[in-house]
PDB file of C-alpha atoms in Angstrom:
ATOM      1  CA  UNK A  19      11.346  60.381 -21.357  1.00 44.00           C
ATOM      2  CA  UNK A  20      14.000  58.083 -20.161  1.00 43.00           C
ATOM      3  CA  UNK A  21      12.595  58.789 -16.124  1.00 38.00           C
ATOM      4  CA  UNK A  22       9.640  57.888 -17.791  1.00 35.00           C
ATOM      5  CA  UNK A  23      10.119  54.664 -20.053  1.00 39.00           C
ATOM      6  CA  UNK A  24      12.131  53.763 -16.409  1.00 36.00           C
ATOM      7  CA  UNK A  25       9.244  53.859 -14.021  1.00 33.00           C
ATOM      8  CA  UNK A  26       6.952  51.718 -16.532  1.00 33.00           C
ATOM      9  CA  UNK A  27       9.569  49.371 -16.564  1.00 37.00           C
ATOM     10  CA  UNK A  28      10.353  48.912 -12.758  1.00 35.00           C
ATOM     11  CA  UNK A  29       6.050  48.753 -12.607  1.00 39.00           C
ATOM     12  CA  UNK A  30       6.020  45.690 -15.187  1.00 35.00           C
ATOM     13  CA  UNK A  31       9.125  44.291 -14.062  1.00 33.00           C
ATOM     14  CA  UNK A  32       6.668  44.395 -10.301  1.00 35.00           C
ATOM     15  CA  UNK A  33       3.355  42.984 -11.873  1.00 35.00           C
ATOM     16  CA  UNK A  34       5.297  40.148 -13.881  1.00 38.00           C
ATOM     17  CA  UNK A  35       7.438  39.057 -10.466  1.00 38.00           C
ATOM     18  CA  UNK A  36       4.235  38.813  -8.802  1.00 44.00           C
ATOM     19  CA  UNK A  37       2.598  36.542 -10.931  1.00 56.00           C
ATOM     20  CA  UNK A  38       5.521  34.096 -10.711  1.00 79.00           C
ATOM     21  CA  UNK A  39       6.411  31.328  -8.604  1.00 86.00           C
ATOM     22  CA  UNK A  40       8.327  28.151  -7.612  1.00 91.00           C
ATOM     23  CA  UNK A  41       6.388  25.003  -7.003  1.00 93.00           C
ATOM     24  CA  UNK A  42       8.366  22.537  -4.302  1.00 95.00           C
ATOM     25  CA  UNK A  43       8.042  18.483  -4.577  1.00 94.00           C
ATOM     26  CA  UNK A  44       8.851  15.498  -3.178  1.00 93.00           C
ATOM     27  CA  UNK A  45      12.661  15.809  -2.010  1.00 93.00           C
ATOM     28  CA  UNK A  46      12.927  11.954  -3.431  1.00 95.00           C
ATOM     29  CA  UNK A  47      11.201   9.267  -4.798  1.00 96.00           C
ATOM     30  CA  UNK A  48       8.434   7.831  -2.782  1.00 96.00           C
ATOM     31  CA  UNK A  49       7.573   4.236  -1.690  1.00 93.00           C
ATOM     32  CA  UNK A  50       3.620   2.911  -1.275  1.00 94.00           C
ATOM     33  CA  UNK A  51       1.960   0.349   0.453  1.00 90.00           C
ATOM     34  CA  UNK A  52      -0.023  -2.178  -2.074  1.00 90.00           C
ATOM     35  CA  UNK A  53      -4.206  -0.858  -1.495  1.00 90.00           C
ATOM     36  CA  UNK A  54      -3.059   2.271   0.582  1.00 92.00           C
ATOM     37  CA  UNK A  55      -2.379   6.185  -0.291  1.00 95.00           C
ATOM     38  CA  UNK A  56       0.546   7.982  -1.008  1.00 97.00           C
ATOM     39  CA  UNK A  57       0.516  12.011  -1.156  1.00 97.00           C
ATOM     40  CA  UNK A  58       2.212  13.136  -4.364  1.00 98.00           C
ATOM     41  CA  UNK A  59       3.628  16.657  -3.160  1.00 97.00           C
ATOM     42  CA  UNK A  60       2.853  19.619  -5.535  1.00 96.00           C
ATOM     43  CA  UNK A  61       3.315  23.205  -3.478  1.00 95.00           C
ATOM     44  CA  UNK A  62       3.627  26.789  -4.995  1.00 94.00           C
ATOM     45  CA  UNK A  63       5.955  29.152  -2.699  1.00 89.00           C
ATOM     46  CA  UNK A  64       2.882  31.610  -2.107  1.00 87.00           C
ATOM     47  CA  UNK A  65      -0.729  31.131  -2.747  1.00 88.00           C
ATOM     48  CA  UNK A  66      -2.049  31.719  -6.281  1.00 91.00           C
ATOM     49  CA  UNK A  67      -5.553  33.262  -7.264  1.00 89.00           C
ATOM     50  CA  UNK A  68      -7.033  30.360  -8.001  1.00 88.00           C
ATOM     51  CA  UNK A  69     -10.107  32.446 -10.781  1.00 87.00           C
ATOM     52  CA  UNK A  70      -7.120  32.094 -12.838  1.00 87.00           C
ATOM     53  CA  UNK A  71      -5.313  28.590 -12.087  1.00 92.00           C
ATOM     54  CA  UNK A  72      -4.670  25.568 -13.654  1.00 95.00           C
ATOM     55  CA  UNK A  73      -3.045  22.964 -12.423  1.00 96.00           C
ATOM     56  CA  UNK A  74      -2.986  18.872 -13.855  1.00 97.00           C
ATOM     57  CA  UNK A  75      -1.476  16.268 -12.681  1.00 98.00           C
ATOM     58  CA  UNK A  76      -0.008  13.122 -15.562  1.00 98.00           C
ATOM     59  CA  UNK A  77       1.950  10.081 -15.895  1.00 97.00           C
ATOM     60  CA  UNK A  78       4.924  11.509 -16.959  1.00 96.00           C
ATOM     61  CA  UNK A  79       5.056   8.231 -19.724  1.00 93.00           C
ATOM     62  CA  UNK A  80       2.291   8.101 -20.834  1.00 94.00           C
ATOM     63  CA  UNK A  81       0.070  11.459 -20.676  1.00 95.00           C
ATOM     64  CA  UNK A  82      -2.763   9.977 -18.617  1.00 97.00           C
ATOM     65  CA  UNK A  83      -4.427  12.291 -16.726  1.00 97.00           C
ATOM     66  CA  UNK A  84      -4.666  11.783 -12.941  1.00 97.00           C
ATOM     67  CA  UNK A  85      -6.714  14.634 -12.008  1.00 97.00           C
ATOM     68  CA  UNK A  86      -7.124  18.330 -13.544  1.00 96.00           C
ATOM     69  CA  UNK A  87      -8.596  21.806 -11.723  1.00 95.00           C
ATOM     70  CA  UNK A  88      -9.534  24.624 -13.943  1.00 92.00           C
ATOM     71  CA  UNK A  89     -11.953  27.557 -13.768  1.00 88.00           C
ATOM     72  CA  UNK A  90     -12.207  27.358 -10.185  1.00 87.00           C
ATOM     73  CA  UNK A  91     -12.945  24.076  -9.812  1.00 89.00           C
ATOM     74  CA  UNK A  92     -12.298  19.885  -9.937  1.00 92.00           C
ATOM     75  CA  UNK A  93     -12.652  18.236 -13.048  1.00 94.00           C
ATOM     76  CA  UNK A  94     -12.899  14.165 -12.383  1.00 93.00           C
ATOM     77  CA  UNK A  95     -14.645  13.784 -15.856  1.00 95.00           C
ATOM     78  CA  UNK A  96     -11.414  14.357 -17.525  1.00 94.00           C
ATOM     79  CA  UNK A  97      -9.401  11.896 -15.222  1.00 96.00           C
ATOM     80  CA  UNK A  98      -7.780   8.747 -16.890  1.00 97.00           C
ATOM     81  CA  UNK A  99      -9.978   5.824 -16.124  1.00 96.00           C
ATOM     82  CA  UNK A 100      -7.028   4.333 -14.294  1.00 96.00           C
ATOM     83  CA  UNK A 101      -7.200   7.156 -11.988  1.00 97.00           C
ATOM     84  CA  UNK A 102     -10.633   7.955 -11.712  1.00 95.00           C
ATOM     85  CA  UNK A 103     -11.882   8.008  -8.268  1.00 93.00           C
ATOM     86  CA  UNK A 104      -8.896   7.204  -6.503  1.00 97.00           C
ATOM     87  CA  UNK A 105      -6.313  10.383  -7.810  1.00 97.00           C
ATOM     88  CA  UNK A 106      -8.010  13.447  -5.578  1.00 96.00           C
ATOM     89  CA  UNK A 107      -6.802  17.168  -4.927  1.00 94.00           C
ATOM     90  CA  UNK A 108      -5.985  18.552  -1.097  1.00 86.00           C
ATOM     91  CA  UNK A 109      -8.600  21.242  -2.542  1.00 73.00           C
ATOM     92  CA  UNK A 110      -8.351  22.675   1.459  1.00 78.00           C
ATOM     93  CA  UNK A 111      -4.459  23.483   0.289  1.00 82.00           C
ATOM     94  CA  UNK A 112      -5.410  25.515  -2.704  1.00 90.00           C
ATOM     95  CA  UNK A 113      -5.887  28.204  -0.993  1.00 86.00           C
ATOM     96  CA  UNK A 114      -2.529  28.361   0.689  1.00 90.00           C
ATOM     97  CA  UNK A 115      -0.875  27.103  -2.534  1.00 93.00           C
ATOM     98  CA  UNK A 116      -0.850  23.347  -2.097  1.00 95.00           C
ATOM     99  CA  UNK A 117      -1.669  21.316  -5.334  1.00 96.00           C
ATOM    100  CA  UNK A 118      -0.636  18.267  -3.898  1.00 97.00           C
ATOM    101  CA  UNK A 119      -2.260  14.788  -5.221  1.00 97.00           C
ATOM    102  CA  UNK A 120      -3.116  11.734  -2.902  1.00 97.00           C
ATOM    103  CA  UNK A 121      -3.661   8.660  -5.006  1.00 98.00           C
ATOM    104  CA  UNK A 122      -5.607   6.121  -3.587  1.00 97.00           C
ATOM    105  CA  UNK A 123      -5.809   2.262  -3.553  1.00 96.00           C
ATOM    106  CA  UNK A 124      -2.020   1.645  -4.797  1.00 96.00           C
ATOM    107  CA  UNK A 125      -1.807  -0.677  -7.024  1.00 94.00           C
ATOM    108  CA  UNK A 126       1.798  -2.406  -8.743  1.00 92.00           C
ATOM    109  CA  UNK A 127       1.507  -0.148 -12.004  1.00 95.00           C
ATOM    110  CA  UNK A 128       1.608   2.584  -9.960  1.00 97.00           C
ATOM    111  CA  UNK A 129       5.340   2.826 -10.295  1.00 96.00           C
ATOM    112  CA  UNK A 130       6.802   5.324 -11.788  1.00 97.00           C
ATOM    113  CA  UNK A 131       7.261   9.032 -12.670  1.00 98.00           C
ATOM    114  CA  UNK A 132       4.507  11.966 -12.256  1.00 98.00           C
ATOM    115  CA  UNK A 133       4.231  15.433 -13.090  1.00 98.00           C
ATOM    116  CA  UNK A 134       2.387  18.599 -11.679  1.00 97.00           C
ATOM    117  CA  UNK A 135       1.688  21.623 -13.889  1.00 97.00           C
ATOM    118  CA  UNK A 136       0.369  24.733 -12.451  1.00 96.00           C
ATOM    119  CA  UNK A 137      -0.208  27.561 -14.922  1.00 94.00           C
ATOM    120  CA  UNK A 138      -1.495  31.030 -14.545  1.00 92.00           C
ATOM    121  CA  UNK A 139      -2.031  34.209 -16.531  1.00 88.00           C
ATOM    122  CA  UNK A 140       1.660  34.767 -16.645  1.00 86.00           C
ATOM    123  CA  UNK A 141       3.604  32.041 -15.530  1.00 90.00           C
ATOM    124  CA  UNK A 142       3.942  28.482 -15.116  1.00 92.00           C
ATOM    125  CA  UNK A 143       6.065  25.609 -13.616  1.00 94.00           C
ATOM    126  CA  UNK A 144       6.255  21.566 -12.925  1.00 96.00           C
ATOM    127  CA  UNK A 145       7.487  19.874 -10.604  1.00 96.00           C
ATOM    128  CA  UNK A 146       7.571  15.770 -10.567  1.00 97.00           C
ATOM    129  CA  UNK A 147       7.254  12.817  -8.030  1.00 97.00           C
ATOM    130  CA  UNK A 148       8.774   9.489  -8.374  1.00 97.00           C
ATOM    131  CA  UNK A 149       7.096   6.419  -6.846  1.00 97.00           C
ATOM    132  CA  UNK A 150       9.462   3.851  -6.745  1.00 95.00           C
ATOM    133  CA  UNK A 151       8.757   1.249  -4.472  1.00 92.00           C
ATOM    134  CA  UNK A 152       5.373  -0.743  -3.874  1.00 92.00           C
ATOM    135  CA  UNK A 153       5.404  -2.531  -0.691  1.00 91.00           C
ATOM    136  CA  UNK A 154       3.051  -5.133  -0.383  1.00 90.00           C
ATOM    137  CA  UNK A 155       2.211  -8.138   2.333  1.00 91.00           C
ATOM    138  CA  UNK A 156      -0.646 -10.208   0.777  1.00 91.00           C
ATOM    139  CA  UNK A 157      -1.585 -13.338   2.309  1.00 94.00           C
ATOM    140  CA  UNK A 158      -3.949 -16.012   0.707  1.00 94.00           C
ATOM    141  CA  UNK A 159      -5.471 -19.445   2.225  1.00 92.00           C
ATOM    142  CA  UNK A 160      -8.110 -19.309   4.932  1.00 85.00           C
ATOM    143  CA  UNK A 161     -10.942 -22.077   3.708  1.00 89.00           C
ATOM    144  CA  UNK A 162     -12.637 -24.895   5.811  1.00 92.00           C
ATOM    145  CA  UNK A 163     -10.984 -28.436   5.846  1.00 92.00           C
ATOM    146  CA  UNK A 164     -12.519 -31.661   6.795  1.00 90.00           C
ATOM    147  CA  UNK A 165     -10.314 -34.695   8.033  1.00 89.00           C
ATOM    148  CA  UNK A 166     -10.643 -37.704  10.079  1.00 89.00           C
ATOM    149  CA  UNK A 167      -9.426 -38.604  13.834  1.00 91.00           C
ATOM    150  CA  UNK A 168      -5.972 -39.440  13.198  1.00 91.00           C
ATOM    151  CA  UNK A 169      -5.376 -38.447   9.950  1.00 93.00           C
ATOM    152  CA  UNK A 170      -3.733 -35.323   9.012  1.00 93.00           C
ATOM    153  CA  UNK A 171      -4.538 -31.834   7.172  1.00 94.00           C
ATOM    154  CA  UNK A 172      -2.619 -28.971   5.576  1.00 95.00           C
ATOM    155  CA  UNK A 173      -4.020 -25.637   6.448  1.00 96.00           C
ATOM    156  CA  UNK A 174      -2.916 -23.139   3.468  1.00 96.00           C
ATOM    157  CA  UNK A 175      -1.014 -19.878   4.455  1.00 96.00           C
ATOM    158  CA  UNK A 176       0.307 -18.713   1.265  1.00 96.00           C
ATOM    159  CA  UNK A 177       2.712 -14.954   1.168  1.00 94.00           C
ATOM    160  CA  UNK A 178       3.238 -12.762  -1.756  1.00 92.00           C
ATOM    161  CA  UNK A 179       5.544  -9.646  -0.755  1.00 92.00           C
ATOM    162  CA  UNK A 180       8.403  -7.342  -1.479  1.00 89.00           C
ATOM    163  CA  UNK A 181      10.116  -9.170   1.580  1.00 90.00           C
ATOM    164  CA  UNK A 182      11.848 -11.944   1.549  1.00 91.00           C
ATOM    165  CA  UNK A 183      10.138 -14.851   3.761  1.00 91.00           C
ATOM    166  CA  UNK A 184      13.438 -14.958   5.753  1.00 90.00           C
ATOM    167  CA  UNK A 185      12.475 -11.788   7.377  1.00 92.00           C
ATOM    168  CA  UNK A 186       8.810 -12.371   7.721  1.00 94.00           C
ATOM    169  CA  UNK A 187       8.045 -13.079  11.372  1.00 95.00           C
ATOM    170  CA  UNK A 188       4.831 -15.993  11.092  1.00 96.00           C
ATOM    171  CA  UNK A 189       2.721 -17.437  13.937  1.00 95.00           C
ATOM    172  CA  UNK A 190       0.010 -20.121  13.651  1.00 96.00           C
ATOM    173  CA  UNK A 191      -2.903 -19.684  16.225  1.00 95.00           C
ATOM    174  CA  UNK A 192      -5.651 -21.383  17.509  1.00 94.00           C
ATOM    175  CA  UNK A 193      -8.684 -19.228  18.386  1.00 92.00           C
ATOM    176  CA  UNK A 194     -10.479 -19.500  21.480  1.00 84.00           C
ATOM    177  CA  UNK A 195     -11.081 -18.131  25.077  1.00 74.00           C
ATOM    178  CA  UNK A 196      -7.414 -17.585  24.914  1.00 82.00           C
ATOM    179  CA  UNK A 197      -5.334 -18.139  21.525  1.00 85.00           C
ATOM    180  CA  UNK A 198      -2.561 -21.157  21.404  1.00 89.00           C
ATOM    181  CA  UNK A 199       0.063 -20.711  19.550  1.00 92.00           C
ATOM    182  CA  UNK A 200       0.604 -23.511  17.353  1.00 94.00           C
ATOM    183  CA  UNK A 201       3.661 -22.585  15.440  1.00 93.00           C
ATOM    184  CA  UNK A 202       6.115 -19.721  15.255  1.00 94.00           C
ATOM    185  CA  UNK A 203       8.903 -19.175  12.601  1.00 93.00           C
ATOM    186  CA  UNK A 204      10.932 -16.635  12.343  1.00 90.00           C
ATOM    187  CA  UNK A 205      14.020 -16.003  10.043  1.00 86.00           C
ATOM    188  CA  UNK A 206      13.067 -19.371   7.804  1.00 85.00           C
ATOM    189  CA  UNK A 207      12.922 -21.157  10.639  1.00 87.00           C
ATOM    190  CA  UNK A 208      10.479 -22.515  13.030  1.00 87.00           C
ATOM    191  CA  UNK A 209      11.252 -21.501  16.634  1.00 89.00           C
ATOM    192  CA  UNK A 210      10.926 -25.252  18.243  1.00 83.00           C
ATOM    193  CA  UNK A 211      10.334 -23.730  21.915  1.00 85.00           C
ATOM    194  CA  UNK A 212       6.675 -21.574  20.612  1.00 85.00           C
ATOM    195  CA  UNK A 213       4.889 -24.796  20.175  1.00 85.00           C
ATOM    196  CA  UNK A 214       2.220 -25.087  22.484  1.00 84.00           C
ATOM    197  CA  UNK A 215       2.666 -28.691  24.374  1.00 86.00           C
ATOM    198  CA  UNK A 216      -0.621 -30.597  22.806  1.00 88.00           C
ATOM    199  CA  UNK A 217       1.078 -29.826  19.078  1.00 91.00           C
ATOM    200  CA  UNK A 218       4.474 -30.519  19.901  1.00 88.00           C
ATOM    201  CA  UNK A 219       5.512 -33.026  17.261  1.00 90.00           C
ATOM    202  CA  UNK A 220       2.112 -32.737  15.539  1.00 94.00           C
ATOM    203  CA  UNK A 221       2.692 -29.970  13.435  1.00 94.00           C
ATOM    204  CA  UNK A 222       5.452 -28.674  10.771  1.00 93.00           C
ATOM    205  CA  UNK A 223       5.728 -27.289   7.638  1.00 94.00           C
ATOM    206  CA  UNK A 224       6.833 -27.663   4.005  1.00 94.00           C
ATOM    207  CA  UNK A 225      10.540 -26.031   4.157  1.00 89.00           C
ATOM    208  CA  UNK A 226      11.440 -26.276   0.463  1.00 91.00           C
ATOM    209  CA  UNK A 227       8.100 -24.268   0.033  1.00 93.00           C
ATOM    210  CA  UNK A 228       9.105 -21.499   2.557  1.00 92.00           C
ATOM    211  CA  UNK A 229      11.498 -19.421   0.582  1.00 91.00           C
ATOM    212  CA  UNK A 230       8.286 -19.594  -2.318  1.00 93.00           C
ATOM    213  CA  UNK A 231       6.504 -17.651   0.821  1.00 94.00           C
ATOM    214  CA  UNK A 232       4.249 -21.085   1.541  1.00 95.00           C
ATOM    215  CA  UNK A 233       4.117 -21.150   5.439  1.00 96.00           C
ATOM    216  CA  UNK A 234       1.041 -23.507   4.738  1.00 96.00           C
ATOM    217  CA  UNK A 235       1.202 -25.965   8.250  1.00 96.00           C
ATOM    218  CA  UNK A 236       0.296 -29.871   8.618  1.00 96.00           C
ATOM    219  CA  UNK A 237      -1.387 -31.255  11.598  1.00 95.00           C
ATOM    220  CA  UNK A 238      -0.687 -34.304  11.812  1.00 95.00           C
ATOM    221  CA  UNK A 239      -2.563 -37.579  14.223  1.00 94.00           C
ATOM    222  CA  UNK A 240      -5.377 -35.304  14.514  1.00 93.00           C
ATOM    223  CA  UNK A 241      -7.601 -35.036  17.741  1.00 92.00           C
ATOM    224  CA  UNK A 242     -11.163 -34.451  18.503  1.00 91.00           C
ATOM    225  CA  UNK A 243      -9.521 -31.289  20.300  1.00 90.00           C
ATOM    226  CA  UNK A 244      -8.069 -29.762  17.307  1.00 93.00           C
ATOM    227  CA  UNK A 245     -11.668 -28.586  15.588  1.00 92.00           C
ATOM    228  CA  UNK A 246     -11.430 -25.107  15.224  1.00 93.00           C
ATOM    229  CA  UNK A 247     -10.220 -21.986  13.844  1.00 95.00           C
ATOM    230  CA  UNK A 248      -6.253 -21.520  13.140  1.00 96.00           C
ATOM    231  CA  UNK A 249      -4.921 -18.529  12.073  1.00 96.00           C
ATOM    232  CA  UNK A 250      -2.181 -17.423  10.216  1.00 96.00           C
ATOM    233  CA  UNK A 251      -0.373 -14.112  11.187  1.00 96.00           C
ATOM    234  CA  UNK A 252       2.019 -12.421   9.022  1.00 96.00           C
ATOM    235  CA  UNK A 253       4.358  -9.360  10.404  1.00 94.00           C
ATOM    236  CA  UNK A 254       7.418  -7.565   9.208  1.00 89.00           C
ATOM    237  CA  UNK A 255       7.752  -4.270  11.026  1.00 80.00           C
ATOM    238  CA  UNK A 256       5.009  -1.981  10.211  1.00 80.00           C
ATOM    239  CA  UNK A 257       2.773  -4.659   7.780  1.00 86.00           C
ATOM    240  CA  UNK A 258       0.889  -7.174   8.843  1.00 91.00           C
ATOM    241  CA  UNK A 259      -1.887  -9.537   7.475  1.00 92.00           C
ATOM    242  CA  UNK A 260      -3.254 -12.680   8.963  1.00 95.00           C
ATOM    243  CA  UNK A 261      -5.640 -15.706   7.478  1.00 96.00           C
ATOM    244  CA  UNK A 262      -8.197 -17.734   9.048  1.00 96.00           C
ATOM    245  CA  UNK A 263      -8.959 -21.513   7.915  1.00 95.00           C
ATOM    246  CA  UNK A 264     -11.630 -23.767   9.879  1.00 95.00           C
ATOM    247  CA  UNK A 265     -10.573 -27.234  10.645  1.00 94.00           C
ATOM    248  CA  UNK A 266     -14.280 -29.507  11.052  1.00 87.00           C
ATOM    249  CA  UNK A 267     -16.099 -32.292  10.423  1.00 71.00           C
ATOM    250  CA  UNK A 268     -13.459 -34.198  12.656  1.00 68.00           C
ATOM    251  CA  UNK A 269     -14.530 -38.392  12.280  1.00 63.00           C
ATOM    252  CA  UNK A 270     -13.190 -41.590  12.975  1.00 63.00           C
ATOM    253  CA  UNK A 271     -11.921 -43.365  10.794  1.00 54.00           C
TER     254      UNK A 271
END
């Protein structure tokens, strides 16, 4: 009897350690870019039959439901309406064990702690991801000014970022057959030998405005010449944005 109650042991001791598993995350919390995706990572240690898996994916404050698969398949009526239609499964993972999230469209509330539960039959685990930082490189202006011959105009360039404008690297443009650069500044400062020739002492900006992010430039004693399109280029290593405003209707005075 005791050989006995032994083997049945051993065999549910075997059928209960192969129903479990570990599920692997994000080794740290993540940063996102403002409007882009970021893969929250959700991965079982061996694949798991998925007639019999759950898995859901929630703010970890809140509750709200990002996404949920049960039964064998997606469930996007039951996503948060936050969430809904940007929070989507890697559903060609599941069957190598990957319940991994990407979320969509980042947006500032974003921020902050998630968690992935995967049940079975006989087991289940959670694992969470952490997105901490939202970078984000917005840039707002482009419109179409009017002004006179000899007169002057502001053409807006206006920067809302994680960065501080000191390390934003910003050129003014002209289009055309071949763009002019107008004006360059780079750490706060604009670079007095980028200027092409016909704007040298024509053009500046508003410097008790540029740590607010304004790189908004004045042309001043304008010409017949300057009509056109300028644009506004923002970089800082991998993020860039740019702005376009139409100077027209050039008169005399």
């Amino acid at each position: 009897m005791a050989v006995v109650a032994a083997v049945l042991a051993v065999g549910l001791w075997t059928l209960t350690s192969c129903q479990a598993f570990v599920l692997h995350g994000a080794p740290g919390p993540l940063t996102a870019q403002l409007g882009a995706s970021v893969l929250l990572p959700c991965a079982a240690d061996s694949p798991l039959p998925l007639e019999e898996l759950e898995v859901e994916w929630r703010r970890a404050d809140s509750g709200a439901l990002l996404h949920l698969f049960q039964e064998g398949e997606e469930r996007p009526e039951s996503q948060n309406e936050a969430y809904r239609g940007r929070a989507h499964f890697v559903t060609e993972g599941f069957a190598t064990g990957n319940y991994s999230l990407l979320l969509t469209d980042v947006n500032l509330e974003d921020v902050g702690m998630y968690m992935c539960k995967v049940y079975t039959e006989m087991d289940s685990s959670t694992v969470t991801a952490e997105i901490m930082h939202i970078e984000r490189l917005t840039v707002a202006g482009g419109a179409v000014v009017s002004s006179y011959v000899g007169d002057e105009a502001i053409l807006n360039c206006s920067v809302d970022s994680h960065i501080h404008p000191d390390q934003l690297e910003v050129n003014w443009r002209k289009k055309g057959q071949q763009q002019i650069t107008v004006l360059s500044v780079k750490h706060g400062q604009i670079d007095p030998n980028s200027t092409q020739k016909d704007y040298r002492d024509r053009v500046d900006l508003f410097d008790a405005e540029i740590t607010k992010g304004n790189f908004s430039m004045r042309l001043k004693n304008i010409r017949p010449g300057d009509q056109g399109e300028y644009i506004c280029e923002i970089h800082s290593h991998h993020l860039s944005v740019e702005t376009t405003t139409e100077l027209r209707g050039l008169a005399n005075l």
